């Protein structure tokens, strides 16, 4: 029941009076509305703009936020209103939905912002009214395509765990990913071109020899052309087999259009090899050669435009079908008319209706070869009508096809442009993010320096260094600090890290036990005590730390101070990737657990990740940030170490 | 709202199109706009005329006006509103009879006053008033007595609302059987029609019916 008419329920119930006297059995007991709530005005404060409505208006749609008890979470006791910290402009249309029962999509809104609002308020977008639904769907589709393009970009990042087969497939599909792939791409392209040119040149008359007249080149230099052909086919065969091997789903690959074209391109050669040089079959053999021209379609792997054209034609199938159908109808009609009109005239070329088809087609497409011409007056009249109507019939579906092509082509252009812009955008984002992380490092350095100075009693300098930072910043820094303490590692910036990586020595423990890959449960000995790591990271599917502990203990005992190599994972394209300065895939962090008197924190992988952690909290599931940090005895001062005296932590 | 027929949407758009006069069914231009938007009489008068309180009338009017911004309900809207409550079956016939009953001055549209006065009788009236109203509903040609044909029509319309999917399966002669039972019960002098006196008398003696009349006390 559309709850929009809920207000009329009393009327519907009253109308049941018509059933009472005719009923033979007693009626069920009516539900009582015990909450005898008077209809009251509700104030909805959305980011400062106050909306007011009746409670019953909102109650119309009980499965939304505003209509259910969920809004009680937003009730503000002091001001006796419901406060929502959302966009008031978008809220307008949402509230109108309750009032009028129709949800409209305001065209100036961004589609994803609007979607978010709808999701927040628990309204499904399918109920958008007909007036706005098309627009909404179009924009949503556009947005989705844009997102898909972005995702495809992310897929290009090399996943560390790809086996050979997957690498090969990726190389085939995206030539720009590696040099080998590019080389392969160009080589195949070159050979396709060679093959096509060979086919063409084969038929060109090459000049006459002594005893024979003009021969096509193919027959003159049979061997040479045969060698060329063989070479090309070999390359194509190898390529096809490689693709077949690398394809993730071989069955699907074999059914795809491109692979069929490949097969059709190379099959004639093999069939030709197999077939004997019999006179009877040589006719068929010649026909097979025609299929060699399909090699030119292999270019569609190399050319975006060709693919777009093919895709357009596919998507315009209905228009093309209509064109074909209407043309056929018109052809038949006019051919018949012309045949009967020209029947009387002598020596008429219009010998039958099918013979007139040729005339009709040539006339309707405005070709007009002139090999068949009407001679009677009636014939000429109908002939002119035929040519006039031909123009119309063809002109109708063509703009549809053209507009489709244009739309798809522009979309592709947009995708390419976005791809180019993306790198620059990401770089800029990275820079801006790094500044905030650097703030933490900076403040830490300041803090450390301060401590040092304290200890060495140089007061003047202290003032210089202590910058005033806001409460928010300090809380954030505290958070990062807690993280550091927890993992007993520290944040550093890039250069320091690389520096130390070069300098490290000694043992490298492959600290990664397979079961605890990215779950950096580092049980650290902090100040001699065992710190059970309480993972502050959300979403880390960390099993209990106990199993970890058992793994740790042997290592712990082995060496007090030891250096670990952690292998931080970095898979998953997510927002945290933007924060990662360095690509950690496969890189082992060999670090030195040297206890130095330097006020340097020892090498750790990029400091930025916890930034994302602390601030945003992972929006999607992703492994906790790479903590393959090893021991970081950061400060060893002459006297005692303030907090970070530590050390020998084995990180996994 | 579920999809409506072409006619329905046309009539709706015509209703919303302010130049359409639902009374005469013709399109008038802006000069004669004033006749279309119907306003009810004052709230106080309505309070006097009905047994509803001010607040109740306010709630009722808000719902009414929301669905019919022009202030009057025509039969199509009436039917569509009523059908929202009975999605399985076909409620159009019963809604038609209802409309006839609500439309006391027979002008093809139900204004808010008609609406609220009828509601007042059904929901807040005395038992006798309610029974009178029911009789009025059944008496299709308003001649003071219910004939067998009228009753059959009413019965069919009620059974139509059930739709196809019922348990037990709906037999084709179920309405007719029901009509027979009704006449057996009501028609005391066996003259083939039920008069208002017979109706009132039988109903007042029937406990079930009396009980069900009290069901309406808490609807609003």
Short mmCIF file of C-alpha atoms in Angstrom, two decimals, chain A residues 19-489:
data_model
loop_
_atom_site.label_atom_id
_atom_site.label_comp_id
_atom_site.label_asym_id
_atom_site.label_seq_id
_atom_site.Cartn_x
_atom_site.Cartn_y
_atom_site.Cartn_z
CA UNK A 19 -19.96 -4.84 4.94
CA UNK A 20 -21.28 -5.00 8.44
CA UNK A 21 -24.93 -5.71 7.90
CA UNK A 22 -24.30 -8.40 5.34
CA UNK A 23 -21.69 -10.19 7.33
CA UNK A 24 -22.71 -13.48 8.81
CA UNK A 25 -20.05 -13.75 11.42
CA UNK A 26 -18.66 -11.36 13.96
CA UNK A 27 -15.95 -8.96 12.97
CA UNK A 28 -12.46 -9.11 14.44
CA UNK A 29 -11.55 -6.67 17.12
CA UNK A 30 -10.12 -3.45 15.89
CA UNK A 31 -6.63 -2.43 16.96
CA UNK A 32 -6.58 0.37 19.40
CA UNK A 33 -4.29 3.27 19.03
CA UNK A 34 -3.12 3.51 22.56
CA UNK A 35 -0.54 6.08 21.98
CA UNK A 36 -3.20 8.69 21.48
CA UNK A 37 -0.59 11.05 20.21
CA UNK A 38 -1.84 14.29 18.95
CA UNK A 39 -0.38 15.29 15.72
CA UNK A 40 2.47 17.55 16.49
CA UNK A 41 4.91 19.68 14.66
CA UNK A 42 8.38 18.29 14.39
CA UNK A 43 11.31 20.58 13.89
CA UNK A 44 14.09 19.21 11.75
CA UNK A 45 17.22 21.24 11.99
CA UNK A 46 19.43 20.45 9.06
CA UNK A 47 22.73 22.23 9.40
CA UNK A 48 21.03 25.26 10.75
CA UNK A 49 18.11 25.46 8.40
CA UNK A 50 14.94 24.59 10.19
CA UNK A 51 12.30 22.53 8.53
CA UNK A 52 9.02 21.85 10.18
CA UNK A 53 6.47 19.28 9.41
CA UNK A 54 3.81 17.22 11.04
CA UNK A 55 4.68 14.02 12.68
CA UNK A 56 2.13 12.19 10.61
CA UNK A 57 3.76 13.42 7.43
CA UNK A 58 6.94 11.72 8.44
CA UNK A 59 5.14 8.65 9.66
CA UNK A 60 3.89 7.97 6.19
CA UNK A 61 7.03 6.12 5.29
CA UNK A 62 7.95 4.07 8.29
CA UNK A 63 10.85 2.31 6.65
CA UNK A 64 12.92 5.42 6.27
CA UNK A 65 15.03 7.20 8.82
CA UNK A 66 12.67 10.04 9.43
CA UNK A 67 9.64 7.83 9.63
CA UNK A 68 11.02 5.37 12.08
CA UNK A 69 12.45 5.55 15.53
CA UNK A 70 15.91 5.91 14.05
CA UNK A 71 15.46 9.65 14.12
CA UNK A 72 15.45 9.52 17.89
CA UNK A 73 19.17 9.17 17.69
CA UNK A 74 19.33 12.64 16.31
CA UNK A 75 17.07 14.25 18.87
CA UNK A 76 18.52 17.18 20.63
CA UNK A 77 17.07 17.52 24.13
CA UNK A 78 17.89 21.13 24.76
CA UNK A 79 16.44 22.53 21.64
CA UNK A 80 13.71 19.90 21.31
CA UNK A 81 14.51 19.37 17.69
CA UNK A 82 16.04 16.77 15.49
CA UNK A 83 19.43 17.86 14.28
CA UNK A 84 21.01 16.46 11.14
CA UNK A 85 24.40 17.56 10.05
CA UNK A 86 23.67 17.16 6.36
CA UNK A 87 23.18 19.26 3.29
CA UNK A 88 20.05 21.37 3.67
CA UNK A 89 19.58 21.78 -0.06
CA UNK A 90 19.40 18.08 -0.65
CA UNK A 91 17.18 17.74 2.37
CA UNK A 92 14.57 19.86 0.70
CA UNK A 93 13.79 17.26 -1.89
CA UNK A 94 13.83 14.54 0.71
CA UNK A 95 11.30 16.32 2.86
CA UNK A 96 9.19 17.03 -0.17
CA UNK A 97 9.06 13.35 -0.74
CA UNK A 98 7.29 12.91 2.54
CA UNK A 99 4.94 15.72 1.79
CA UNK A 100 3.98 14.88 -1.74
CA UNK A 101 4.85 11.24 -2.01
CA UNK A 102 7.07 11.92 -4.98
CA UNK A 103 10.81 12.05 -4.89
CA UNK A 104 12.43 14.44 -7.30
CA UNK A 105 16.01 14.65 -8.37
CA UNK A 106 17.29 18.23 -8.44
CA UNK A 107 19.39 18.57 -11.52
CA UNK A 108 22.03 20.78 -10.06
CA UNK A 109 22.97 18.22 -7.42
CA UNK A 110 25.91 15.97 -7.83
CA UNK A 111 24.69 12.47 -8.34
CA UNK A 112 26.88 10.80 -5.75
CA UNK A 113 26.14 13.44 -3.14
CA UNK A 114 22.44 12.96 -3.73
CA UNK A 115 22.80 9.20 -3.55
CA UNK A 116 24.57 9.51 -0.26
CA UNK A 117 21.84 11.65 1.15
CA UNK A 118 19.22 9.17 0.03
CA UNK A 119 21.12 6.32 1.60
CA UNK A 120 21.51 8.25 4.80
CA UNK A 121 17.83 8.90 5.08
CA UNK A 122 16.96 5.38 4.12
CA UNK A 123 15.14 6.17 0.90
CA UNK A 124 15.62 3.95 -2.08
CA UNK A 125 16.27 5.89 -5.27
CA UNK A 126 13.94 3.70 -7.28
CA UNK A 127 10.98 5.70 -6.14
CA UNK A 128 12.15 8.80 -7.89
CA UNK A 129 9.23 10.08 -9.85
CA UNK A 130 8.95 9.56 -13.58
CA UNK A 131 9.64 13.18 -14.22
CA UNK A 132 13.16 12.91 -12.86
CA UNK A 133 13.97 9.25 -13.12
CA UNK A 134 15.50 9.26 -16.55
CA UNK A 135 17.84 12.07 -15.75
CA UNK A 136 18.85 10.37 -12.55
CA UNK A 137 19.56 7.10 -14.28
CA UNK A 138 21.59 8.74 -17.01
CA UNK A 139 23.78 10.56 -14.61
CA UNK A 140 24.18 7.53 -12.47
CA UNK A 141 25.30 5.51 -15.44
CA UNK A 142 27.82 8.16 -16.39
CA UNK A 143 29.19 8.21 -12.92
CA UNK A 144 29.46 4.46 -12.82
CA UNK A 145 31.38 4.40 -16.05
CA UNK A 146 33.71 7.00 -14.69
CA UNK A 147 34.27 4.92 -11.57
CA UNK A 148 34.87 1.83 -13.63
CA UNK A 149 37.49 3.61 -15.62
CA UNK A 150 39.19 4.62 -12.43
CA UNK A 151 39.08 1.10 -11.14
CA UNK A 152 40.63 -0.19 -14.29
CA UNK A 153 43.42 2.20 -13.73
CA UNK A 154 43.99 0.87 -10.29
CA UNK A 155 44.11 -2.62 -11.60
CA UNK A 156 47.22 -1.67 -13.44
CA UNK A 157 49.10 -1.54 -10.25
CA UNK A 158 51.17 -4.56 -10.06
CA UNK A 159 49.80 -7.03 -7.66
CA UNK A 160 52.62 -8.71 -5.93
CA UNK A 161 51.21 -12.17 -6.02
CA UNK A 162 50.60 -12.59 -9.72
CA UNK A 163 51.95 -15.65 -11.21
CA UNK A 164 53.54 -15.86 -14.57
CA UNK A 165 50.33 -16.59 -16.32
CA UNK A 166 48.56 -13.60 -14.91
CA UNK A 167 51.47 -11.34 -15.70
CA UNK A 168 51.39 -12.49 -19.23
CA UNK A 169 47.69 -11.89 -19.55
CA UNK A 170 48.02 -8.45 -18.14
CA UNK A 171 50.84 -7.76 -20.54
CA UNK A 172 48.66 -8.81 -23.42
CA UNK A 173 45.71 -6.75 -22.39
CA UNK A 174 47.53 -3.60 -21.37
CA UNK A 175 50.58 -3.09 -23.51
CA UNK A 176 51.71 -0.05 -21.63
CA UNK A 177 52.40 -1.92 -18.43
CA UNK A 178 55.79 -3.23 -19.29
CA UNK A 179 58.39 -2.92 -21.95
CA UNK A 180 58.09 -6.51 -23.05
CA UNK A 181 54.41 -6.05 -23.55
CA UNK A 182 55.02 -2.97 -25.60
CA UNK A 183 57.55 -4.75 -27.74
CA UNK A 184 55.18 -7.59 -28.30
CA UNK A 185 52.42 -5.18 -29.17
CA UNK A 186 54.44 -3.42 -31.81
CA UNK A 187 55.84 -6.59 -33.27
CA UNK A 188 52.44 -8.10 -33.78
CA UNK A 189 51.15 -4.87 -35.21
CA UNK A 190 54.05 -4.77 -37.63
CA UNK A 191 53.46 -8.30 -38.77
CA UNK A 192 49.76 -7.72 -39.27
CA UNK A 193 50.60 -4.82 -41.51
CA UNK A 194 53.17 -6.86 -43.38
CA UNK A 195 50.72 -9.64 -43.87
CA UNK A 196 48.03 -7.37 -45.21
CA UNK A 197 50.41 -5.62 -47.56
CA UNK A 198 51.70 -8.94 -48.77
CA UNK A 199 48.20 -10.07 -49.57
CA UNK A 200 47.60 -6.93 -51.50
CA UNK A 201 50.85 -6.88 -53.40
CA UNK A 202 50.49 -10.52 -54.30
CA UNK A 203 47.81 -9.70 -56.81
CA UNK A 204 49.54 -6.78 -58.50
CA UNK A 205 50.77 -7.63 -62.00
CA UNK A 206 54.50 -7.67 -61.84
CA UNK A 207 55.55 -7.22 -65.37
CA UNK A 208 56.04 -9.92 -67.92
CA UNK A 209 58.75 -12.47 -68.11
CA UNK A 210 60.14 -13.86 -71.27
CA UNK A 211 57.63 -16.56 -72.03
CA UNK A 212 54.55 -15.41 -70.19
CA UNK A 213 52.50 -12.35 -70.16
CA UNK A 214 51.61 -10.23 -67.18
CA UNK A 215 51.58 -12.24 -64.04
CA UNK A 216 50.68 -11.15 -60.63
CA UNK A 217 53.60 -10.94 -58.32
CA UNK A 218 52.31 -13.75 -56.27
CA UNK A 219 52.84 -16.24 -59.03
CA UNK A 220 56.18 -14.86 -60.00
CA UNK A 221 57.83 -14.86 -56.68
CA UNK A 222 55.95 -17.72 -55.21
CA UNK A 223 58.62 -18.77 -52.81
CA UNK A 224 59.21 -15.33 -51.40
CA UNK A 225 55.57 -14.73 -50.77
CA UNK A 226 55.17 -18.15 -49.31
CA UNK A 227 57.97 -17.48 -46.87
CA UNK A 228 56.47 -14.18 -45.85
CA UNK A 229 53.12 -15.78 -45.34
CA UNK A 230 54.61 -18.56 -43.29
CA UNK A 231 56.48 -16.13 -41.09
CA UNK A 232 53.40 -14.08 -40.43
CA UNK A 233 51.26 -17.07 -39.70
CA UNK A 234 53.86 -18.45 -37.36
CA UNK A 235 53.91 -15.24 -35.41
CA UNK A 236 50.14 -15.16 -35.26
CA UNK A 237 49.93 -18.74 -34.19
CA UNK A 238 52.43 -18.22 -31.44
CA UNK A 239 50.57 -15.15 -30.31
CA UNK A 240 47.29 -16.97 -30.30
CA UNK A 241 48.66 -19.88 -28.34
CA UNK A 242 50.27 -17.57 -25.83
CA UNK A 243 47.03 -15.73 -25.34
CA UNK A 244 45.18 -18.96 -24.98
CA UNK A 245 47.62 -20.10 -22.35
CA UNK A 246 47.49 -16.88 -20.42
CA UNK A 247 43.77 -16.36 -20.51
CA UNK A 248 42.12 -16.63 -17.12
CA UNK A 249 39.12 -18.34 -18.59
CA UNK A 250 40.10 -20.23 -21.68
CA UNK A 251 36.59 -21.08 -22.67
CA UNK A 252 35.53 -17.47 -22.55
CA UNK A 253 38.61 -16.43 -24.43
CA UNK A 254 37.92 -18.88 -27.19
CA UNK A 255 34.43 -17.53 -27.56
CA UNK A 256 35.47 -13.91 -27.72
CA UNK A 257 35.36 -12.03 -31.00
CA UNK A 258 39.06 -11.26 -31.14
CA UNK A 259 40.09 -14.84 -30.78
CA UNK A 260 37.69 -15.92 -33.49
CA UNK A 261 39.24 -13.34 -35.77
CA UNK A 262 42.65 -14.69 -34.90
CA UNK A 263 41.63 -18.20 -35.73
CA UNK A 264 40.00 -17.20 -38.98
CA UNK A 265 43.12 -15.31 -39.92
CA UNK A 266 45.49 -18.22 -39.58
CA UNK A 267 43.30 -21.16 -40.48
CA UNK A 268 43.38 -20.74 -44.27
CA UNK A 269 47.11 -21.16 -44.25
CA UNK A 270 46.99 -24.44 -42.44
CA UNK A 271 44.15 -25.68 -44.52
CA UNK A 272 46.14 -24.74 -47.56
CA UNK A 273 49.09 -26.70 -46.28
CA UNK A 274 47.01 -29.71 -45.70
CA UNK A 275 45.16 -29.66 -48.96
CA UNK A 276 46.85 -31.13 -51.99
CA UNK A 277 47.42 -29.13 -55.10
CA UNK A 278 44.44 -30.68 -56.76
CA UNK A 279 42.68 -28.88 -59.56
CA UNK A 280 39.28 -29.53 -58.04
CA UNK A 281 39.99 -28.12 -54.68
CA UNK A 282 42.14 -25.29 -55.85
CA UNK A 283 39.00 -23.33 -56.43
CA UNK A 284 38.09 -23.77 -52.83
CA UNK A 285 41.65 -22.98 -51.91
CA UNK A 286 41.42 -19.67 -53.67
CA UNK A 287 38.28 -18.89 -51.75
CA UNK A 288 40.05 -19.60 -48.53
CA UNK A 289 42.63 -17.03 -49.37
CA UNK A 290 39.93 -14.46 -49.13
CA UNK A 291 39.75 -15.09 -45.46
CA UNK A 292 43.29 -13.92 -45.10
CA UNK A 293 42.00 -10.43 -45.37
CA UNK A 294 40.42 -10.85 -41.98
CA UNK A 295 43.88 -10.33 -40.58
CA UNK A 296 43.20 -6.69 -40.92
CA UNK A 297 40.67 -6.98 -38.17
CA UNK A 298 43.44 -7.95 -35.82
CA UNK A 299 44.29 -4.31 -35.88
CA UNK A 300 41.33 -3.65 -33.68
CA UNK A 301 43.42 -4.78 -30.74
CA UNK A 302 45.76 -2.02 -31.62
CA UNK A 303 43.32 0.67 -32.40
CA UNK A 304 40.88 2.10 -29.94
CA UNK A 305 38.86 3.77 -32.63
CA UNK A 306 38.19 0.53 -34.44
CA UNK A 307 36.95 -1.04 -31.27
CA UNK A 308 34.69 1.89 -30.63
CA UNK A 309 33.29 1.59 -34.11
CA UNK A 310 32.61 -2.06 -33.62
CA UNK A 311 31.00 -1.40 -30.28
CA UNK A 312 28.86 1.34 -31.74
CA UNK A 313 27.62 -0.86 -34.50
CA UNK A 314 26.78 -3.48 -31.96
CA UNK A 315 24.89 -1.07 -29.79
CA UNK A 316 23.05 0.36 -32.75
CA UNK A 317 21.96 -3.04 -33.86
CA UNK A 318 18.32 -2.13 -33.70
CA UNK A 319 18.71 0.99 -35.75
CA UNK A 320 20.74 -0.84 -38.32
CA UNK A 321 18.15 -3.54 -38.41
CA UNK A 322 15.45 -0.98 -38.96
CA UNK A 323 17.44 0.61 -41.73
CA UNK A 324 17.93 -2.70 -43.42
CA UNK A 325 14.31 -3.64 -43.07
CA UNK A 326 12.92 -0.42 -44.42
CA UNK A 327 15.39 -0.47 -47.29
CA UNK A 328 14.38 -3.99 -48.18
CA UNK A 329 10.73 -3.07 -48.14
CA UNK A 330 11.31 -0.07 -50.34
CA UNK A 331 13.50 -2.04 -52.71
CA UNK A 332 10.91 -4.68 -53.23
CA UNK A 333 8.15 -2.17 -53.76
CA UNK A 334 10.03 -0.07 -56.25
CA UNK A 335 11.52 -3.02 -58.08
CA UNK A 336 8.08 -4.40 -58.65
CA UNK A 337 6.77 -1.08 -59.83
CA UNK A 338 9.67 -0.50 -62.15
CA UNK A 339 9.43 -3.98 -63.59
CA UNK A 340 5.83 -3.58 -64.52
CA UNK A 341 6.34 -0.05 -65.75
CA UNK A 342 9.17 -1.09 -68.02
CA UNK A 343 7.60 -4.31 -69.11
CA UNK A 344 6.20 -2.77 -72.22
CA UNK A 345 9.33 -1.21 -73.60
CA UNK A 346 11.45 -3.18 -75.95
CA UNK A 347 14.96 -4.25 -75.15
CA UNK A 348 14.39 -3.36 -71.60
CA UNK A 349 17.02 -4.40 -69.14
CA UNK A 350 14.33 -4.92 -66.53
CA UNK A 351 13.93 -8.55 -67.31
CA UNK A 352 12.57 -9.65 -63.97
CA UNK A 353 11.83 -8.27 -60.57
CA UNK A 354 15.07 -9.51 -59.06
CA UNK A 355 16.84 -7.90 -61.97
CA UNK A 356 15.14 -4.65 -61.04
CA UNK A 357 16.48 -4.96 -57.53
CA UNK A 358 19.86 -3.89 -58.79
CA UNK A 359 18.38 -0.78 -60.37
CA UNK A 360 16.45 0.08 -57.25
CA UNK A 361 19.41 -0.30 -54.94
CA UNK A 362 21.66 1.73 -57.14
CA UNK A 363 19.05 4.44 -57.43
CA UNK A 364 18.03 4.60 -53.79
CA UNK A 365 21.57 4.94 -52.61
CA UNK A 366 21.97 7.68 -55.20
CA UNK A 367 24.74 5.85 -56.96
CA UNK A 368 23.19 5.80 -60.38
CA UNK A 369 25.58 3.69 -62.44
CA UNK A 370 23.47 4.05 -65.49
CA UNK A 371 23.71 0.50 -66.65
CA UNK A 372 19.98 0.12 -66.22
CA UNK A 373 17.86 3.10 -67.17
CA UNK A 374 14.08 3.32 -67.48
CA UNK A 375 12.85 4.26 -70.91
CA UNK A 376 9.12 4.62 -70.57
CA UNK A 377 7.57 7.71 -69.09
CA UNK A 378 5.96 5.80 -66.26
CA UNK A 379 9.29 4.18 -65.59
CA UNK A 380 11.00 7.51 -65.39
CA UNK A 381 8.38 8.93 -63.06
CA UNK A 382 8.63 6.03 -60.68
CA UNK A 383 12.38 6.08 -61.01
CA UNK A 384 12.53 9.62 -59.76
CA UNK A 385 10.20 8.86 -56.88
CA UNK A 386 12.49 5.98 -56.06
CA UNK A 387 15.59 8.10 -55.87
CA UNK A 388 13.88 10.75 -53.78
CA UNK A 389 12.60 8.28 -51.27
CA UNK A 390 15.95 6.54 -51.12
CA UNK A 391 17.56 9.58 -49.66
CA UNK A 392 14.92 9.79 -46.98
CA UNK A 393 15.04 6.17 -45.97
CA UNK A 394 18.77 6.21 -45.56
CA UNK A 395 18.93 9.53 -43.84
CA UNK A 396 16.64 8.52 -41.02
CA UNK A 397 18.60 5.99 -38.95
CA UNK A 398 22.00 7.41 -39.73
CA UNK A 399 21.92 10.27 -37.23
CA UNK A 400 21.07 7.82 -34.47
CA UNK A 401 24.10 5.74 -35.29
CA UNK A 402 26.25 8.81 -35.54
CA UNK A 403 25.12 10.18 -32.21
CA UNK A 404 25.77 6.84 -30.57
CA UNK A 405 29.23 6.71 -32.00
CA UNK A 406 29.89 10.24 -30.93
CA UNK A 407 28.75 9.58 -27.40
CA UNK A 408 30.89 6.48 -27.01
CA UNK A 409 33.87 8.09 -28.66
CA UNK A 410 33.71 11.11 -26.41
CA UNK A 411 33.39 8.91 -23.38
CA UNK A 412 36.56 7.21 -24.39
CA UNK A 413 38.29 10.48 -24.96
CA UNK A 414 37.21 11.55 -21.52
CA UNK A 415 38.59 8.35 -20.07
CA UNK A 416 41.94 8.91 -21.70
CA UNK A 417 42.03 12.48 -20.54
CA UNK A 418 41.18 11.47 -17.03
CA UNK A 419 43.88 8.88 -17.08
CA UNK A 420 46.44 11.47 -18.06
CA UNK A 421 45.24 13.91 -15.50
CA UNK A 422 45.12 11.33 -12.82
CA UNK A 423 48.84 11.02 -12.37
CA UNK A 424 49.23 14.73 -11.85
CA UNK A 425 46.27 14.78 -9.49
CA UNK A 426 47.61 11.95 -7.42
CA UNK A 427 50.98 13.58 -7.18
CA UNK A 428 49.44 16.79 -5.96
CA UNK A 429 47.30 14.96 -3.43
CA UNK A 430 50.33 13.12 -2.20
CA UNK A 431 52.19 16.31 -1.65
CA UNK A 432 49.40 17.86 0.34
CA UNK A 433 49.00 14.75 2.45
CA UNK A 434 52.67 14.46 3.12
CA UNK A 435 52.71 17.88 4.63
CA UNK A 436 50.39 16.82 7.38
CA UNK A 437 52.43 13.75 8.11
CA UNK A 438 55.54 15.80 8.12
CA UNK A 439 53.95 17.95 10.73
CA UNK A 440 53.93 14.99 13.02
CA UNK A 441 57.51 14.15 12.32
CA UNK A 442 58.42 17.74 12.76
CA UNK A 443 56.70 17.99 16.07
CA UNK A 444 58.32 14.82 17.16
CA UNK A 445 61.67 16.13 16.30
CA UNK A 446 60.88 19.27 18.13
CA UNK A 447 59.77 17.29 21.07
CA UNK A 448 62.87 15.22 21.05
CA UNK A 449 65.03 18.17 20.62
CA UNK A 450 63.28 19.77 23.47
CA UNK A 451 63.98 16.84 25.64
CA UNK A 452 67.57 16.83 24.66
CA UNK A 453 67.85 20.45 25.29
CA UNK A 454 66.18 20.02 28.58
CA UNK A 455 68.71 17.52 29.51
CA UNK A 456 71.51 19.63 28.38
CA UNK A 457 69.95 22.62 29.87
CA UNK A 458 69.91 25.04 27.10
CA UNK A 459 66.87 26.98 27.82
CA UNK A 460 66.98 29.64 25.21
CA UNK A 461 66.78 27.29 22.37
CA UNK A 462 63.86 25.59 23.86
CA UNK A 463 61.61 28.52 23.31
CA UNK A 464 62.49 28.59 19.72
CA UNK A 465 61.44 25.12 19.11
CA UNK A 466 58.24 24.86 20.97
CA UNK A 467 55.66 25.87 18.49
CA UNK A 468 52.15 26.23 19.58
CA UNK A 469 50.00 23.61 18.04
CA UNK A 470 46.26 23.34 18.20
CA UNK A 471 44.44 20.92 20.39
CA UNK A 472 43.37 18.88 17.43
CA UNK A 473 46.89 18.54 16.19
CA UNK A 474 48.18 17.61 19.54
CA UNK A 475 45.53 14.98 19.94
CA UNK A 476 46.35 13.63 16.54
CA UNK A 477 49.98 13.52 17.31
CA UNK A 478 49.23 11.82 20.54
CA UNK A 479 47.35 9.22 18.64
CA UNK A 480 50.23 8.58 16.30
CA UNK A 481 52.46 8.46 19.23
CA UNK A 482 50.35 5.84 20.85
CA UNK A 483 50.60 3.85 17.72
CA UNK A 484 54.28 4.12 17.75
CA UNK A 485 54.37 2.98 21.29
CA UNK A 486 52.14 0.14 20.58
CA UNK A 487 54.13 -1.17 17.73
CA UNK A 488 57.34 -0.03 19.26
CA UNK A 489 58.28 1.49 16.00
#
